[in-house]
PDB file of C-alpha atoms in Angstrom:
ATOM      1  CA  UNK L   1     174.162 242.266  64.972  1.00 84.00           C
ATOM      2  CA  UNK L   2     172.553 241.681  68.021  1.00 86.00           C
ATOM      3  CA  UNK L   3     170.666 238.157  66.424  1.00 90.00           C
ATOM      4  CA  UNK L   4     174.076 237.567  65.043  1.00 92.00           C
ATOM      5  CA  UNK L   5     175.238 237.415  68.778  1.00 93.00           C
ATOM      6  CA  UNK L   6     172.602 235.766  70.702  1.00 93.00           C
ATOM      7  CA  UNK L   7     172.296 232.946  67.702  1.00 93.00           C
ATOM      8  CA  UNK L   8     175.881 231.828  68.292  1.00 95.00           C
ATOM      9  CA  UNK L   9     175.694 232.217  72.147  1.00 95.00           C
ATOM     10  CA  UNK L  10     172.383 230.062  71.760  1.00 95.00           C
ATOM     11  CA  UNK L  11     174.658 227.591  69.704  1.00 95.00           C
ATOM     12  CA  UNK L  12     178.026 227.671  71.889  1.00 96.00           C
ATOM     13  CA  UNK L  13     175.648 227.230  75.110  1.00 96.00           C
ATOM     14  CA  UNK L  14     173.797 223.995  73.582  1.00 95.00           C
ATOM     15  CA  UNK L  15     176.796 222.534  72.612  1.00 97.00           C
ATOM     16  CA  UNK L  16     178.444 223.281  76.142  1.00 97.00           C
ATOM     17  CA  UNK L  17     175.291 221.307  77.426  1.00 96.00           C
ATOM     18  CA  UNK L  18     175.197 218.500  75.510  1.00 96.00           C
ATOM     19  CA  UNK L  19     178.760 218.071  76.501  1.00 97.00           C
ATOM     20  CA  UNK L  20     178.072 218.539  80.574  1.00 96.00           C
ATOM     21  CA  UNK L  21     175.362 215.909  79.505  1.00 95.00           C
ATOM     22  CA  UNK L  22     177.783 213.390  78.088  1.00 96.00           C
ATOM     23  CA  UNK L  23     180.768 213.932  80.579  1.00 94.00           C
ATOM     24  CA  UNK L  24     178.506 213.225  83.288  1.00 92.00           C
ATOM     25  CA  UNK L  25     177.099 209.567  81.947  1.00 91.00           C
ATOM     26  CA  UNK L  26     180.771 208.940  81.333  1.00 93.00           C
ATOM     27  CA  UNK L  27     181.344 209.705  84.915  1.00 91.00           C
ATOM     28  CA  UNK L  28     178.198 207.625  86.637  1.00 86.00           C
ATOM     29  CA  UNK L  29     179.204 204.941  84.811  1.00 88.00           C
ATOM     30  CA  UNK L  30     182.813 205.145  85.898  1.00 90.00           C
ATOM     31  CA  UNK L  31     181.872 205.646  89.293  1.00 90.00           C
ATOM     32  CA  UNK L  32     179.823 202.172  89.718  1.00 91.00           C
ATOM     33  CA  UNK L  33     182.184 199.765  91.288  1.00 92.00           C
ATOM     34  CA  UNK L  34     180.029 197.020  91.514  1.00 92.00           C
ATOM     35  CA  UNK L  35     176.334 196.243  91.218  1.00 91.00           C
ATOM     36  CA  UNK L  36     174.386 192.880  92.149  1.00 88.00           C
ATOM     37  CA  UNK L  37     170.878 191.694  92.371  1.00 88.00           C
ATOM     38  CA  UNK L  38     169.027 192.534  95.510  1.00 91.00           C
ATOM     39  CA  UNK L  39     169.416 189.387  97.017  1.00 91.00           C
ATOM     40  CA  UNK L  40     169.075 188.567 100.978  1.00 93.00           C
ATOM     41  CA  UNK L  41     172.920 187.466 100.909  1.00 93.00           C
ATOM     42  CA  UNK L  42     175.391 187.572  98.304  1.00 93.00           C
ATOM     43  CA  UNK L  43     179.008 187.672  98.349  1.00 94.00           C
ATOM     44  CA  UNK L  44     180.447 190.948  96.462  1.00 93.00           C
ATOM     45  CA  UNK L  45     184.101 191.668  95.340  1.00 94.00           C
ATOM     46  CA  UNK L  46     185.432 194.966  95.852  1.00 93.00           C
ATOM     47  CA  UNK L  47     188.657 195.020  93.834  1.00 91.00           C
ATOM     48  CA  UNK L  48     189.697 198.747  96.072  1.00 88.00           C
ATOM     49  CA  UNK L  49     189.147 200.346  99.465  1.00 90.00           C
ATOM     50  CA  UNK L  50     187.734 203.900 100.508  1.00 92.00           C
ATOM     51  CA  UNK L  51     184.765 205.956 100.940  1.00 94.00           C
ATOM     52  CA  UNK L  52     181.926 203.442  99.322  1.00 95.00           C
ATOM     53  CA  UNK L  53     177.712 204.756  98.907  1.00 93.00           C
ATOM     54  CA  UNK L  54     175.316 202.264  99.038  1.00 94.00           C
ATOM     55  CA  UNK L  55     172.658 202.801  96.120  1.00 93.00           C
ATOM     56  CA  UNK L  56     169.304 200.673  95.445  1.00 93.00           C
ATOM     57  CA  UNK L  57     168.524 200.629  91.879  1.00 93.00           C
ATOM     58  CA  UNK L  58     164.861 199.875  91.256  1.00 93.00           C
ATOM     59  CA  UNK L  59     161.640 201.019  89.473  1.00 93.00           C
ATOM     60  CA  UNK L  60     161.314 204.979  89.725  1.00 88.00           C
ATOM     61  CA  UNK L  61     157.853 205.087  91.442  1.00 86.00           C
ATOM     62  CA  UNK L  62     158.823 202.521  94.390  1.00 86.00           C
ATOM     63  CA  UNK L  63     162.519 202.521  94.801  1.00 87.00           C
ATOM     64  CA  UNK L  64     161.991 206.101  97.117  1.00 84.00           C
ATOM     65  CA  UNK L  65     159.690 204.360  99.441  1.00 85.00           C
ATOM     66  CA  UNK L  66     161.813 201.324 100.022  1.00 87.00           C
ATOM     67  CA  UNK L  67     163.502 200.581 102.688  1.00 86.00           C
ATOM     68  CA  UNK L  68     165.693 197.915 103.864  1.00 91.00           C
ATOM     69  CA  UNK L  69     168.338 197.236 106.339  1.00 93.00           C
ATOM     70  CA  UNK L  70     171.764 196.270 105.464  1.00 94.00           C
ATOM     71  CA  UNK L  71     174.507 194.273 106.361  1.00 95.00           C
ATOM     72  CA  UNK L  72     178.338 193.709 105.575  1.00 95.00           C
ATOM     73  CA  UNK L  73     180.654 191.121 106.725  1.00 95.00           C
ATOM     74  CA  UNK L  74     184.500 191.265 105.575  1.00 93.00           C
ATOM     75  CA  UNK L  75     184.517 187.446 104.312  1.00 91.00           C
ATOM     76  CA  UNK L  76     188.547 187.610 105.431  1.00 86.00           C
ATOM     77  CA  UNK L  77     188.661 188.671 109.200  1.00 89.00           C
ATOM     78  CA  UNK L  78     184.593 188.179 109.974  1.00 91.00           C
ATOM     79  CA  UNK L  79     184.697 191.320 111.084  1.00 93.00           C
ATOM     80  CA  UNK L  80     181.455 193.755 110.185  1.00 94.00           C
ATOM     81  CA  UNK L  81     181.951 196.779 108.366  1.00 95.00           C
ATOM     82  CA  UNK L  82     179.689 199.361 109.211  1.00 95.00           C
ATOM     83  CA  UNK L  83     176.951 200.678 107.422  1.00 95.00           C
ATOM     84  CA  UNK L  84     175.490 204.343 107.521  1.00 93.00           C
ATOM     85  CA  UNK L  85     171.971 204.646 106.571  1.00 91.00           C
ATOM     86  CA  UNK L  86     171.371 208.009 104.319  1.00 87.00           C
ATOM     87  CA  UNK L  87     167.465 208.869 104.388  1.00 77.00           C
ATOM     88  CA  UNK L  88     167.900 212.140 102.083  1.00 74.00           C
ATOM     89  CA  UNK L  89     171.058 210.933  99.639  1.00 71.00           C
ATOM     90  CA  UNK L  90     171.598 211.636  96.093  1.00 73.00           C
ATOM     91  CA  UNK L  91     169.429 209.721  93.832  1.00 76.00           C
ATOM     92  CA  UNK L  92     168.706 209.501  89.697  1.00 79.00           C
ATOM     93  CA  UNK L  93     165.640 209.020  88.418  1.00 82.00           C
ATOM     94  CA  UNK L  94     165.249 208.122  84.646  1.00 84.00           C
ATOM     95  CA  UNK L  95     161.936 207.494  83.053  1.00 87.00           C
ATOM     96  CA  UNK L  96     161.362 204.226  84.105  1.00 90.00           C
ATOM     97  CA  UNK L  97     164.271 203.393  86.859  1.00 91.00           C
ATOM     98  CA  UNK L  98     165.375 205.480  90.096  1.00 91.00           C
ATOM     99  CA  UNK L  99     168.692 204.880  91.939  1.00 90.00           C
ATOM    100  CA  UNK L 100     168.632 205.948  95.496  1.00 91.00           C
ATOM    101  CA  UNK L 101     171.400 206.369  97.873  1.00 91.00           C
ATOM    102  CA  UNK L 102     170.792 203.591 100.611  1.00 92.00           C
ATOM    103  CA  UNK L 103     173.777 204.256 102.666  1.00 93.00           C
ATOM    104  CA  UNK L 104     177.859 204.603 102.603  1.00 94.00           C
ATOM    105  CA  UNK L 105     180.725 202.848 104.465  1.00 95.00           C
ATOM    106  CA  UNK L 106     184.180 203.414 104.421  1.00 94.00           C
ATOM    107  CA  UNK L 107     186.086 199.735 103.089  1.00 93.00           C
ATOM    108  CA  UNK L 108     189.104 198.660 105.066  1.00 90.00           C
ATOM    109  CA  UNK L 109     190.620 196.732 102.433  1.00 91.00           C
ATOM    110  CA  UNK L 110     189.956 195.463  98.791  1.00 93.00           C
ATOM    111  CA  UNK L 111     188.205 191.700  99.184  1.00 93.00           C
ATOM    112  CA  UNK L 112     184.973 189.446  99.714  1.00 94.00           C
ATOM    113  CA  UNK L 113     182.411 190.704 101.863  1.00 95.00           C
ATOM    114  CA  UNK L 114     178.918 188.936 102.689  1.00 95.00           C
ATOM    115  CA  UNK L 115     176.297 191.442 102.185  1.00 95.00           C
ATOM    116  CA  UNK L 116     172.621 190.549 103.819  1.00 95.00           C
ATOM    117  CA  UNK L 117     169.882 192.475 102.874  1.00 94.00           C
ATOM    118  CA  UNK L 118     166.491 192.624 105.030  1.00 93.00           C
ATOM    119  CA  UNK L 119     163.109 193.238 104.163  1.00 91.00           C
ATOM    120  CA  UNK L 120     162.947 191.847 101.139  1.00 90.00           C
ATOM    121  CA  UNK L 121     159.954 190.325  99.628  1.00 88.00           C
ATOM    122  CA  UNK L 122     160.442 187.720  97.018  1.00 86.00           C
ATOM    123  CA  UNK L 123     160.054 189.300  93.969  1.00 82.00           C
ATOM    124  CA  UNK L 124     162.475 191.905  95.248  1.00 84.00           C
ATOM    125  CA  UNK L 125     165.638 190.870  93.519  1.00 83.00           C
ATOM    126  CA  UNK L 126     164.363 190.648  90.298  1.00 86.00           C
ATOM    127  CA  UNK L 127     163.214 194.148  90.009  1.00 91.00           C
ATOM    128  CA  UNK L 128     165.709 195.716  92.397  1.00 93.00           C
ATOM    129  CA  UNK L 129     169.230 195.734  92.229  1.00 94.00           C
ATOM    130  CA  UNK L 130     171.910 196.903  94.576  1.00 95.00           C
ATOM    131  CA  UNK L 131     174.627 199.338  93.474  1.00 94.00           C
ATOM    132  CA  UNK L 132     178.122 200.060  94.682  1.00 95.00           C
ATOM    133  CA  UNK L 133     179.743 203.430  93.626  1.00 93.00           C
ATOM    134  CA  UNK L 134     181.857 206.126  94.694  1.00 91.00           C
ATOM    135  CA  UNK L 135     181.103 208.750  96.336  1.00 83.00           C
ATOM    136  CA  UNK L 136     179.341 211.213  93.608  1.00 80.00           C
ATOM    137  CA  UNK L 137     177.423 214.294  94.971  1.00 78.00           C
ATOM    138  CA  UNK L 138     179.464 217.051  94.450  1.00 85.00           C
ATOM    139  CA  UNK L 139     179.199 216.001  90.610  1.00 87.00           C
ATOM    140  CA  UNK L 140     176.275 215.426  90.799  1.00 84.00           C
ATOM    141  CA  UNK L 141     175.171 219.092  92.532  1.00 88.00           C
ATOM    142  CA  UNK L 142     177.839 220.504  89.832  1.00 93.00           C
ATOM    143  CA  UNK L 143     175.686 218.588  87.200  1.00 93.00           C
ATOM    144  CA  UNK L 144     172.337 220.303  88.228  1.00 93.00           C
ATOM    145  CA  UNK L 145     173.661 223.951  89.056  1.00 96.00           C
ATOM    146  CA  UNK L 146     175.812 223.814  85.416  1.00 97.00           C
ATOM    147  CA  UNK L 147     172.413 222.641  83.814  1.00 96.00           C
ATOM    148  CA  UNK L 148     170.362 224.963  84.752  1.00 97.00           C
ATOM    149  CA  UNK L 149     172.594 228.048  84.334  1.00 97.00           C
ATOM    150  CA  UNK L 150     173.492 226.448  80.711  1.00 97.00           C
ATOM    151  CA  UNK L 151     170.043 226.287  80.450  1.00 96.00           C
ATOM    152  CA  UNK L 152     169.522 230.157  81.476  1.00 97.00           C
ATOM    153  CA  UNK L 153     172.165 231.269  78.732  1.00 96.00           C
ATOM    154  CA  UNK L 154     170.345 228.882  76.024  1.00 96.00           C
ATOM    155  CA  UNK L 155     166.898 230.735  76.749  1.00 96.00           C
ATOM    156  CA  UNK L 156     168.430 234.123  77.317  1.00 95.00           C
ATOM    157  CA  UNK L 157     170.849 234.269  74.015  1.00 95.00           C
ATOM    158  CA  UNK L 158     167.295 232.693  71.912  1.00 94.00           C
ATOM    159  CA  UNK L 159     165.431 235.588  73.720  1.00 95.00           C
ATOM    160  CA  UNK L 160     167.926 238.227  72.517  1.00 93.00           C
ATOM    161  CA  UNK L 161     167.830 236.628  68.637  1.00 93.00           C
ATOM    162  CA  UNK L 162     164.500 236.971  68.411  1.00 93.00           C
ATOM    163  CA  UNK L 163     164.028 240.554  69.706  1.00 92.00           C
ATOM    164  CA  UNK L 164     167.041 241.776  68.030  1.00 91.00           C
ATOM    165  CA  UNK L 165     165.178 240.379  64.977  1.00 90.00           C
ATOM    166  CA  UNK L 166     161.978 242.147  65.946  1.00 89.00           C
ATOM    167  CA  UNK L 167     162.949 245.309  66.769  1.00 83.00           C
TER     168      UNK L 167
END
């Protein structure tokens, strides 16, 4: 009975985390608002306001270590729209890319804004690219913790099919 029990809890957990796995790609990518090529000035359309993070998207090994400054310029009223660097933000690292939170601003109004970017080299913007998103580390942190505690039950229902079968 008891390898009964911990086969389908090993089951029901798996499938629970292969679902946190896909909800949460579905929600990154429906967080990105916009995304551009590092470039030392580009004009970017934000098609909403609101609380806005800053992310550079770049090779996994590097992106950690760069940093640049950042500037934003409402295209409209000239007026500059402040920036908040963020040294320890949320950041995803995949096998061969990292995105890093860079910084976050809060947008006044839906538009064109002039973003400069310094401290670029010139081969930055073709391996870097800069990301626009919404605000995402509580899902993120909710990501992790349901994870690992997924994980947990996975290991801990296997462990009590296989010594139920034992013994």
């Amino acid at each position: 009975m008891g390898t009964l029990l911990g086969l389908i809890g090993m089951a029901l957990s798996a499938y629970l985390l292969l679902k946190t796995v896909r909800g949460f790609r579905r929600a990154w990518r429906e967080a990105e608002i916009v995304r551009g090529a590092a470039a030392p000035q580009q004009t970017i359309r934000f098609d909403s306001a609101g609380e806005i993070s800053l992310f550079l998207d770049g090779p996994r090994y590097r992106t950690y270590t760069k940093r640049l400054q950042y500037e934003m310029i409402c295209e409209g009223s000239g007026l500059p729209v402040p920036i908040t660097p963020v040294y320890a933000g949320s950041g995803v690292r995949s096998l061969t890319r990292s995105r890093v939170q860079r910084g976050r601003f809060t947008l006044p109004a839906p538009g064109s804004y002039t973003l400069r970017i310094g401290g670029l080299s010139p081969t930055d913007p073709t391996e870097y690219a800069i990301v626009f998103m919404r605000p995402f580390t509580r899902e993120l942190l909710t990501f992790i913790f349901t994870c690992v505690l997924l994980g947990m039950a996975l290991l801990g229902c296997l462990m009590l099919a296989i010594f139920s079968a034992v013994f």
